[in-house]
Coordinates of C-alpha atoms in Angstrom, one line a residue:
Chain A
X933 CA -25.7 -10.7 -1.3
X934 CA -22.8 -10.2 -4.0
X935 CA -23.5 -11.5 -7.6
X936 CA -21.8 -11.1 -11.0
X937 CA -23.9 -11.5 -14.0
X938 CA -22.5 -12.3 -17.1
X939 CA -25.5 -12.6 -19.7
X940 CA -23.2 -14.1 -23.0
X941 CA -22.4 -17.6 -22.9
X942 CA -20.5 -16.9 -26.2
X943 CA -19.2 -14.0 -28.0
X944 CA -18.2 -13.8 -31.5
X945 CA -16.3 -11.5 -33.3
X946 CA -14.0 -11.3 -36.7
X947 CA -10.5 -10.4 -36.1
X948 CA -9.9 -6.0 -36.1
X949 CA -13.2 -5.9 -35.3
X950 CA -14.1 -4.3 -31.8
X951 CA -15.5 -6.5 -29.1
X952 CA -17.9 -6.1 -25.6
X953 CA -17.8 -8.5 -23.1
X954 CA -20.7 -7.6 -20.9
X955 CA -21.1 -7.8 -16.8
X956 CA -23.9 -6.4 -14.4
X957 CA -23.0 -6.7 -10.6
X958 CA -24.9 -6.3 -7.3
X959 CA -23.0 -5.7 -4.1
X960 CA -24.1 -3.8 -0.8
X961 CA -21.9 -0.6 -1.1
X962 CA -18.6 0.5 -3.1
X963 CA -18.0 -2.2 -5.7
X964 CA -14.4 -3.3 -6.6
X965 CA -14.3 -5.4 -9.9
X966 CA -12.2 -7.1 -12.1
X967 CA -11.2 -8.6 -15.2
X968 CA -9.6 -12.3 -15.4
X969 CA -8.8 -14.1 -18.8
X970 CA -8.2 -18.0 -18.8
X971 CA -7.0 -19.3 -21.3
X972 CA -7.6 -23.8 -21.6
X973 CA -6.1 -25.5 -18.8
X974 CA -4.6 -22.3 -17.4
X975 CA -5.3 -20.5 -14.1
X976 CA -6.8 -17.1 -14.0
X977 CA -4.3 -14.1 -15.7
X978 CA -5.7 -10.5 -13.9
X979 CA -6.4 -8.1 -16.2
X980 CA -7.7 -4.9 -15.2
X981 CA -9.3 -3.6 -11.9
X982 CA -11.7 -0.6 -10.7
X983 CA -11.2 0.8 -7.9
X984 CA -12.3 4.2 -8.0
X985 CA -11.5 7.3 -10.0
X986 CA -12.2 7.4 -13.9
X987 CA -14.8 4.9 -14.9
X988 CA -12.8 4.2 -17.6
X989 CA -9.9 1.8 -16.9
X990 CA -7.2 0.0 -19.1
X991 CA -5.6 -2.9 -18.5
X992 CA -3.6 -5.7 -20.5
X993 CA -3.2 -6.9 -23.8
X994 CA -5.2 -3.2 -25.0
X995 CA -8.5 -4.3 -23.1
X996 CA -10.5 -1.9 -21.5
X997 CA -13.8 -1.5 -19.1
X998 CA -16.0 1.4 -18.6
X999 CA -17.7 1.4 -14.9
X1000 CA -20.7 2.5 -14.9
X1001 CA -22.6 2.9 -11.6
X1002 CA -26.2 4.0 -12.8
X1003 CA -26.6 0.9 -14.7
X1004 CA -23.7 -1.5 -12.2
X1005 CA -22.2 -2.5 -14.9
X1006 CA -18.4 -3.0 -15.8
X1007 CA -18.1 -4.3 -19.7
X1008 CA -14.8 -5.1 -21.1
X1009 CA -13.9 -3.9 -24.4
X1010 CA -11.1 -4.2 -27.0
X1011 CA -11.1 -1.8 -30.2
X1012 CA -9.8 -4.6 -32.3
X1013 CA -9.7 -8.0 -31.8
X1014 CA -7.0 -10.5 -31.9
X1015 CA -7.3 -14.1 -32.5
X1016 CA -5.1 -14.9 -29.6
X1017 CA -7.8 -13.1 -27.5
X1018 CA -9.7 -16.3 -28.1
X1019 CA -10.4 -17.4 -24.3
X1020 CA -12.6 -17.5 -21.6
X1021 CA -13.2 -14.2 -19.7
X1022 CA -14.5 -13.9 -16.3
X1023 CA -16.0 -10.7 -14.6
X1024 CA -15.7 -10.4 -10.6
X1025 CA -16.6 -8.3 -7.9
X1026 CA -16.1 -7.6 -4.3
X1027 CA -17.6 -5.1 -1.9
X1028 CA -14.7 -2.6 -1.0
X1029 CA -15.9 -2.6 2.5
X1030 CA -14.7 -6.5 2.6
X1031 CA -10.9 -6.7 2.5
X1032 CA -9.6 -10.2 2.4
X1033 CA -12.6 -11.7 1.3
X1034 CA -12.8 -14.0 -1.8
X1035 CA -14.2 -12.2 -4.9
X1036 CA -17.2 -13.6 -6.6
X1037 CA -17.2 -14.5 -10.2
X1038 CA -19.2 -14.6 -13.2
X1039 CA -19.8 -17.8 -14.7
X1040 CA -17.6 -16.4 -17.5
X1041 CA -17.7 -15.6 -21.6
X1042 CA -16.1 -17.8 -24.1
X1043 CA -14.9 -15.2 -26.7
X1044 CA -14.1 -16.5 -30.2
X1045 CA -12.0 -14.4 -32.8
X1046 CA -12.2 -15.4 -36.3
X1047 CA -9.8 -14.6 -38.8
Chain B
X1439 CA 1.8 -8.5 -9.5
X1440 CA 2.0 -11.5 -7.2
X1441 CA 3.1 -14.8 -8.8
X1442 CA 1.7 -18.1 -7.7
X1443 CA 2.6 -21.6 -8.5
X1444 CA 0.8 -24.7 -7.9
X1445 CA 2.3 -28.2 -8.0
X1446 CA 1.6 -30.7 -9.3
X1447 CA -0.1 -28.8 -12.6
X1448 CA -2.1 -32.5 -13.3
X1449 CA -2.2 -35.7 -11.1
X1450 CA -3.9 -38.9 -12.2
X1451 CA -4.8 -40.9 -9.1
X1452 CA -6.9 -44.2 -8.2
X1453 CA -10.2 -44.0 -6.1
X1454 CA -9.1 -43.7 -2.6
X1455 CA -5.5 -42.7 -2.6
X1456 CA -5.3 -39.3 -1.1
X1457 CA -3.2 -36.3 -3.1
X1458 CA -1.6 -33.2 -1.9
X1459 CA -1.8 -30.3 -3.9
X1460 CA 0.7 -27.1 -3.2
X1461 CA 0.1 -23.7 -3.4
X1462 CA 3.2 -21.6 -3.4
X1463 CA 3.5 -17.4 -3.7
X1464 CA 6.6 -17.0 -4.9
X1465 CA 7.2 -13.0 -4.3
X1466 CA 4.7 -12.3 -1.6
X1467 CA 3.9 -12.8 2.0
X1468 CA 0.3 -14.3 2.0
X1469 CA -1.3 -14.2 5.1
X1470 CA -4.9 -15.6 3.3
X1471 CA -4.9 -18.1 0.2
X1472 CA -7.9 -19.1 -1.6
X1473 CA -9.1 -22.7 -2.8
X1474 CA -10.8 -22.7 -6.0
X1475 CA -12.1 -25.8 -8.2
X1476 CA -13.4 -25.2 -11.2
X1477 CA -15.3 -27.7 -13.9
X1478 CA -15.1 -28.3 -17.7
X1479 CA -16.5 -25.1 -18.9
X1480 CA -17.8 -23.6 -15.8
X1481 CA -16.8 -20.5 -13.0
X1482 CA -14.5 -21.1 -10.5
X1483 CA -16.2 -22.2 -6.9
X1484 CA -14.8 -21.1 -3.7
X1485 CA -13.9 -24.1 -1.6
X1486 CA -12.2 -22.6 1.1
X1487 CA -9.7 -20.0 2.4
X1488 CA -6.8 -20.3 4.0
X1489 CA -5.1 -18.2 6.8
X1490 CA -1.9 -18.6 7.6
X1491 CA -1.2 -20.2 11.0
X1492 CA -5.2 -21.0 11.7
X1493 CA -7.8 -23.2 10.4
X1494 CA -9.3 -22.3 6.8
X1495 CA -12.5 -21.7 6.7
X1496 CA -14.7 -23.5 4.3
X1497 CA -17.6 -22.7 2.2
X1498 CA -21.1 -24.0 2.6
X1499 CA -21.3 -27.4 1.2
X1500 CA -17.4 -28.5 1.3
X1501 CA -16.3 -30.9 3.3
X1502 CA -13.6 -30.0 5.3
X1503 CA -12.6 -33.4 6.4
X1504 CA -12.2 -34.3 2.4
X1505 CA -10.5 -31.8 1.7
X1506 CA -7.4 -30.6 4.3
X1507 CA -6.0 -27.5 4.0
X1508 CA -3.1 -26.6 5.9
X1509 CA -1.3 -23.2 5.8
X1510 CA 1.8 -23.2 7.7
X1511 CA 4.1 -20.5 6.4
X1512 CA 3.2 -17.2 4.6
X1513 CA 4.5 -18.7 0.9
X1514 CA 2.6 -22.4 1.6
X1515 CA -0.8 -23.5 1.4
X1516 CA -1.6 -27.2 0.8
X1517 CA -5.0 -29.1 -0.5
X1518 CA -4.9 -32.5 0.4
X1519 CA -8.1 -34.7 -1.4
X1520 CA -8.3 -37.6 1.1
X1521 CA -9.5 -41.1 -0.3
X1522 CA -10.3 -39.5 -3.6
X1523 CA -13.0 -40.8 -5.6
X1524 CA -14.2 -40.0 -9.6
X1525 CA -16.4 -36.8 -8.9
X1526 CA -13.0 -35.2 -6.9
X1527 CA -11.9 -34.7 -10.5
X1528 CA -12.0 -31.2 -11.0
X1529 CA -9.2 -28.3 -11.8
X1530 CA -8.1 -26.6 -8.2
X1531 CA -6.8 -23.2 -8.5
X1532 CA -5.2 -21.1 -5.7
X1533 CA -5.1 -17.6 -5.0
X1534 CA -3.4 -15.2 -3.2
X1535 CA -4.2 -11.7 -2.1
X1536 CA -1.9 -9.0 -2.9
X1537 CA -1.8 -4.8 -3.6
X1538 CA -4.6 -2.4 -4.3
X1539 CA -8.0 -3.6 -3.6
X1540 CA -6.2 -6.9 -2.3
X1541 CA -6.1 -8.3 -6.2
X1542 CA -6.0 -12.0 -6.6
X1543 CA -3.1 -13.2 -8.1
X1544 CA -4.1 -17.3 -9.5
X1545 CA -1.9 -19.6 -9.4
X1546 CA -1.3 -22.5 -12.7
X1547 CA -4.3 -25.0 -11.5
X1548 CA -3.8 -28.5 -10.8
X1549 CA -6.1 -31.3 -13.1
X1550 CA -6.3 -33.8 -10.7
X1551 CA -8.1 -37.3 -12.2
X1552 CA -9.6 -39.7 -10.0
X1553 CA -9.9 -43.2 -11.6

């Protein structure tokens, strides 16, 4: 079966400081994952995806996340934080095998910026 | 890519009216839609998905004669709550499948209250 973990209820960090939103996955086969940010009473805004290629991939807004298949894991990361990054950030994955198929989320991270 | 909208974006409704909720892509032929809802603080749960010009098919555990879903043209999918009642209120999100790795593209959400 498919399953995102994201371990961090909450993350906190101080404004220009860099941040790690972490996420494990399990799927049978090739993983595709992604990225969605939701900000309060929003739907979900796509932020970046992996596919295949360089683990590394960037998306919106200067985030990033590093793929990394030994430990099936897919953290996001911003080199500085913003306090408009404040929101709620979900991780999600999909076998690449299963096209058309809904993805499966995380249960998300609330990240907080302070100024 | 893709851009969804959903109407209305909040509905405030009396236990056992019924309300529609629309799902529109805007710039895309979807063939397959997904239901969402999602509570205070919590991941988004897969109700159902919707295929254009067939039944949907639901998820373990949702009623399907609660919650209609009819998908009659490539740029409309509908969620009707029948005879709503307090624990119906929820935030439903739609999505539609689009591009590389068929991304899903959310649409606004819907707050729907059930009084």
């Amino acid at each position: 079966a498919q399953s995102v973990a994201q371990p961090e209820d909450q993350v906190n960090v101080a404004e220009g400081n860099p941040l790690t939103v972490k996420c494990t996955y399990s799927v049978s086969g090739n993983p595709y994952l992604f990225w969605y940010v939701q900000y309060p009473n929003r739907g979900l805004q796509f932020l970046l995806k992996y596919i295949t290629g360089d683990n590394l991939v960037k998306g919106s807004y200067g985030f990033e996340a590093e793929f990394n298949k030994s430990q099936t894991s897919f953290h996001l990361k911003k080199p500085s934080a913003l306090v408009s990054d404040s929101a709620l950030y979900f991780c999600a994955v999909r076998a690449s095998n299963q096209a058309g198929t809904a993805l499966i989320f995380g249960k998300g991270t609330t990240l907080s910026v302070s100024s | 890519g893709a851009v969804v909208s959903q109407h209305p974006s909040w509905v405030i409704c009396k236990s056992g009216t019924s309300v529609k909720i629309e799902c529109r892509s805007l710039d895309f032929q979807a063939t397959t839609m997904f239901w969402y809802r999602q509570f205070p603080k919590q991941s988004l749960m897969l109700m159902a998905t919707s295929n254009e010009g067939s039944k949907a098919t639901y998820e373990q555990g949702v009623e399907k004669d609660k919650f209609l879903i009819n998908h009659a043209s490539l740029t409309l999918s509908t969620l009707t709550v029948t005879s709503a009642h307090p624990e119906d209120s929820s935030f439903y999100i739609c999505s539609v499948v689009a591009g590389a790795a068929n991304t899903q593209y959310f649409g606004p959400g819907t707050r729907l209250t059930v009084l």
